[in-house]
Coordinates of C-alpha atoms in Angstrom, one line a residue:
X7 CA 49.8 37.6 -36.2
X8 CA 46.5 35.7 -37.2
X9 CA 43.6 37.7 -36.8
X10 CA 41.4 36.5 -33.9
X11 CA 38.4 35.6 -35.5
X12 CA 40.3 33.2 -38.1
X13 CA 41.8 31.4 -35.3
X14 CA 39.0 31.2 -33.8
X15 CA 37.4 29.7 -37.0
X16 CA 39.9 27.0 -37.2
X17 CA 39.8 26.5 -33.4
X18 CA 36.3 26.0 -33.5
X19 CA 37.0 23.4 -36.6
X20 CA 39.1 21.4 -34.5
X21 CA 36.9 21.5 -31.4
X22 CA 34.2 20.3 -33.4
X23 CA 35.9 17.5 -33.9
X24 CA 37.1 16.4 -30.8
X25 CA 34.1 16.6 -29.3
X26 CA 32.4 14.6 -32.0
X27 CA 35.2 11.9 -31.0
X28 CA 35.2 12.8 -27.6
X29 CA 38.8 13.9 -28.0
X30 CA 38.8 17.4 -27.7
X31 CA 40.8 17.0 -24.4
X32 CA 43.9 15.4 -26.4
X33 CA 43.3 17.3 -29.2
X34 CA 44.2 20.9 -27.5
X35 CA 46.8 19.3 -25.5
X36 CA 49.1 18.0 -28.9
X37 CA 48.3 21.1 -30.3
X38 CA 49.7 22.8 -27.2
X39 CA 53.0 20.7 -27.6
X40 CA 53.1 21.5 -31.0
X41 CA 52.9 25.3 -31.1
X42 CA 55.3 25.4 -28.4
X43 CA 57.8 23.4 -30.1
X44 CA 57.3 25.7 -33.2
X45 CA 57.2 28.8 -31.0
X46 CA 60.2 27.8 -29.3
X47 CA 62.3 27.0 -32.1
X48 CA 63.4 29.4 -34.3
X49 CA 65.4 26.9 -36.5
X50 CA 62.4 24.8 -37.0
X51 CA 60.2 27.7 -37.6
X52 CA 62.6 28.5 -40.4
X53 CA 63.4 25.2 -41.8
X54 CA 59.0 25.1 -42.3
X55 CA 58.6 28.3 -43.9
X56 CA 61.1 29.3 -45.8
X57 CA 60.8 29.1 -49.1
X58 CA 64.5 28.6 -49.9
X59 CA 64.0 25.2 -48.3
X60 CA 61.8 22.9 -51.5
X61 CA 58.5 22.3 -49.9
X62 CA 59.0 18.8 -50.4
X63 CA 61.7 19.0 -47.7
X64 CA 59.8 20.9 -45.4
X65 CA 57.1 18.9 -45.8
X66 CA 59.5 16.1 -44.4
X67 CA 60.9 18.0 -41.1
X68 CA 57.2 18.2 -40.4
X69 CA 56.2 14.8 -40.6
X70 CA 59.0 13.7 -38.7
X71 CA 58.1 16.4 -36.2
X72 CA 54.5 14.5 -36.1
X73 CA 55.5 11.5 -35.8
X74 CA 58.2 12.2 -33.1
X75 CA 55.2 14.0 -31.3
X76 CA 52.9 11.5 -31.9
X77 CA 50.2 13.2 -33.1
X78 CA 46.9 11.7 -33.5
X79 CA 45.5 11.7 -37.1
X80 CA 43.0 14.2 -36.4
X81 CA 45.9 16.8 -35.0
X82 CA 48.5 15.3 -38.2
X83 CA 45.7 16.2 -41.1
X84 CA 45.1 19.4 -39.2
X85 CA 48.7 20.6 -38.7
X86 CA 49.3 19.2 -42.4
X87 CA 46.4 21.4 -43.8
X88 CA 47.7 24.7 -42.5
X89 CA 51.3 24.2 -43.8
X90 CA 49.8 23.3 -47.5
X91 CA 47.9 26.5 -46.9
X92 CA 51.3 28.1 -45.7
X93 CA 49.5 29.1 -42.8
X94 CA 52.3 27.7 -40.0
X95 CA 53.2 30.6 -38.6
X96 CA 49.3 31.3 -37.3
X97 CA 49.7 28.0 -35.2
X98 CA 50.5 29.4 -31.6
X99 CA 47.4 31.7 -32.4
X100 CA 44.8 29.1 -33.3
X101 CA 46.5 26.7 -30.1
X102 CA 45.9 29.8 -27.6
X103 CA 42.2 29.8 -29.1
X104 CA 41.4 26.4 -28.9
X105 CA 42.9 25.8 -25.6
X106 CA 40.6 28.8 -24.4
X107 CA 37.7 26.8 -26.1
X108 CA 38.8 23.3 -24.5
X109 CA 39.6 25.1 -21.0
X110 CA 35.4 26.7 -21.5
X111 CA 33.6 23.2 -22.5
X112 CA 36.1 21.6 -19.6
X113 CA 35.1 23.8 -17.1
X114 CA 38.0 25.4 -16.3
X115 CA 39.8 28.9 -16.1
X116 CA 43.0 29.9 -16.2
X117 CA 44.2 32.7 -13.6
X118 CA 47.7 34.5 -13.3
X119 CA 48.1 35.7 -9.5
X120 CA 51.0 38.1 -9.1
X121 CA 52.5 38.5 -5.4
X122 CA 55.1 40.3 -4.2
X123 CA 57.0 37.3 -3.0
X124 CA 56.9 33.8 -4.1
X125 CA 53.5 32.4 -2.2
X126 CA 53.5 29.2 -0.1
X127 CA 51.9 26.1 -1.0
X128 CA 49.3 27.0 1.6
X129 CA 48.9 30.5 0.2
X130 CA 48.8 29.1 -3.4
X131 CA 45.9 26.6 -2.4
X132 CA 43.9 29.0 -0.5
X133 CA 44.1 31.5 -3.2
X134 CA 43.2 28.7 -6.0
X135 CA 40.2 27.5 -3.3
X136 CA 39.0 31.5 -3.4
X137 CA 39.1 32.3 -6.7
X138 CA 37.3 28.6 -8.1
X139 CA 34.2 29.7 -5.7
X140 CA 34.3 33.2 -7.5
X141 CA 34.6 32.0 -11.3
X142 CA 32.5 28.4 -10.2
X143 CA 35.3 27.0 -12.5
X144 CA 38.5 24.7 -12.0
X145 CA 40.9 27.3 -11.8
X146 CA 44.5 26.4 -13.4
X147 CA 47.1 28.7 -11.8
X148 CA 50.0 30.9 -13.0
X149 CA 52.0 32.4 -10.6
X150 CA 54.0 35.2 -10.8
X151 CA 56.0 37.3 -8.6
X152 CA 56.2 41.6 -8.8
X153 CA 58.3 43.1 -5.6
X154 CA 56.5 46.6 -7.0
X155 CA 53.7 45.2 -5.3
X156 CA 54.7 45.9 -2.3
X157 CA 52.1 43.1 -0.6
X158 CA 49.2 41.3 -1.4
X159 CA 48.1 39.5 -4.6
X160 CA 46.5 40.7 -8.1
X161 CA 44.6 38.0 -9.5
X162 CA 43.4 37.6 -13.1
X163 CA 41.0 35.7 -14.1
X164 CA 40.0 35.8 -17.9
X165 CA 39.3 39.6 -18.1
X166 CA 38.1 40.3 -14.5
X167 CA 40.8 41.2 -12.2
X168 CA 41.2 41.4 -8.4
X169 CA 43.7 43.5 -7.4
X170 CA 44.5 43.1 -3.5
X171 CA 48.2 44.5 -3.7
X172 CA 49.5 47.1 -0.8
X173 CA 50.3 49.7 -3.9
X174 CA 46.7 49.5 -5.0
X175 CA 45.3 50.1 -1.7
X176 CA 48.2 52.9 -0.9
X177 CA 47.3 54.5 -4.3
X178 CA 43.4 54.6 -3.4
X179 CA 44.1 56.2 -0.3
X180 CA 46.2 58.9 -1.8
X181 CA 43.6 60.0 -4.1
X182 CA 40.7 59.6 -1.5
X183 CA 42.9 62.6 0.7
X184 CA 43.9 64.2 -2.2
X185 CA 40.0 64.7 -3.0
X186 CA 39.1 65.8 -0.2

């Protein structure tokens, strides 16, 4: 794994640039697409960074990769510059980074809210509406589901979390009696 602060460094690279161009947006989401695909792929992880393959030929699954992807020359030169570095594998790292950088200048946060059950479209907006007037940001939602929960939700929001779950609450009460 690529240590946080040299993801970071590169993230920042990249964001410098898109928001010089006014591209930033585009830029974090090919960079998205592309970490997935290498994330989600263990063949193509292997066919770019192993060494048994000439890095000639590697160098060709990757371009065709960019090009089927259509990535913008900022993202190409970028993606092109870690694997002459053979620095592929740290590209799901430095994505997560730079998506957290893009989601910050954007305005936005991302929040996972676990339920016990699947929630409702009206739950889901309602919860969204709630937790954008707490953070004052766009809030982009991942939902989850956790029948340990028992009822009610756990939100998390970057590092703060709000924990309104049944087992929380049943938990809180126990050790209230117990100390008393």
């Amino acid at each position: 794994m690529i240590s946080g602060s040299l993801a970071r460094r590169y993230a920042r690279a990249l964001l410098d640039l898109g928001v010089q161009n006014d591209t930033f947006e585009q830029i974090g989401k090919e960079l998205d697409e592309l970490a997935a695909m290498y994330s989600g792929s263990r063949d193509l992880t292997e066919a770019l960074t192993n060494p048994v393959f000439s890095h000639t030929r590697r160098r060709d699954v990757l371009m065709a990769i960019l090009e089927e992807a259509k990535a913008s020359p900022v993202v190409r030169n970028f993606v092109l510059l870690l694997f002459d570095r053979e620095r592929m594998p740290y590209l799901p790292g430095i994505a997560r980074e730079l998506r957290a950088m893009v989601d910050e200048r954007g305005g936005r946060a991302r929040a996972t809210v676990t339920s016990a059950r699947a929630l409702t479209a009206d739950q889901v907006k309602k919860v969204k509406a709630s937790l954008e007037k707490l953070s004052g940001k766009q809030i982009l939602l991942d939902k989850k589901t956790d029948a340990g929960l028992i009822g009610g939700i756990v939100a998390k929001v970057g590092d703060t979390v709000y924990d309104g779950s049944i087992r929380t609450q049943l938990e809180q009460m126990r050790e209230r009696f117990l100390a008393e």
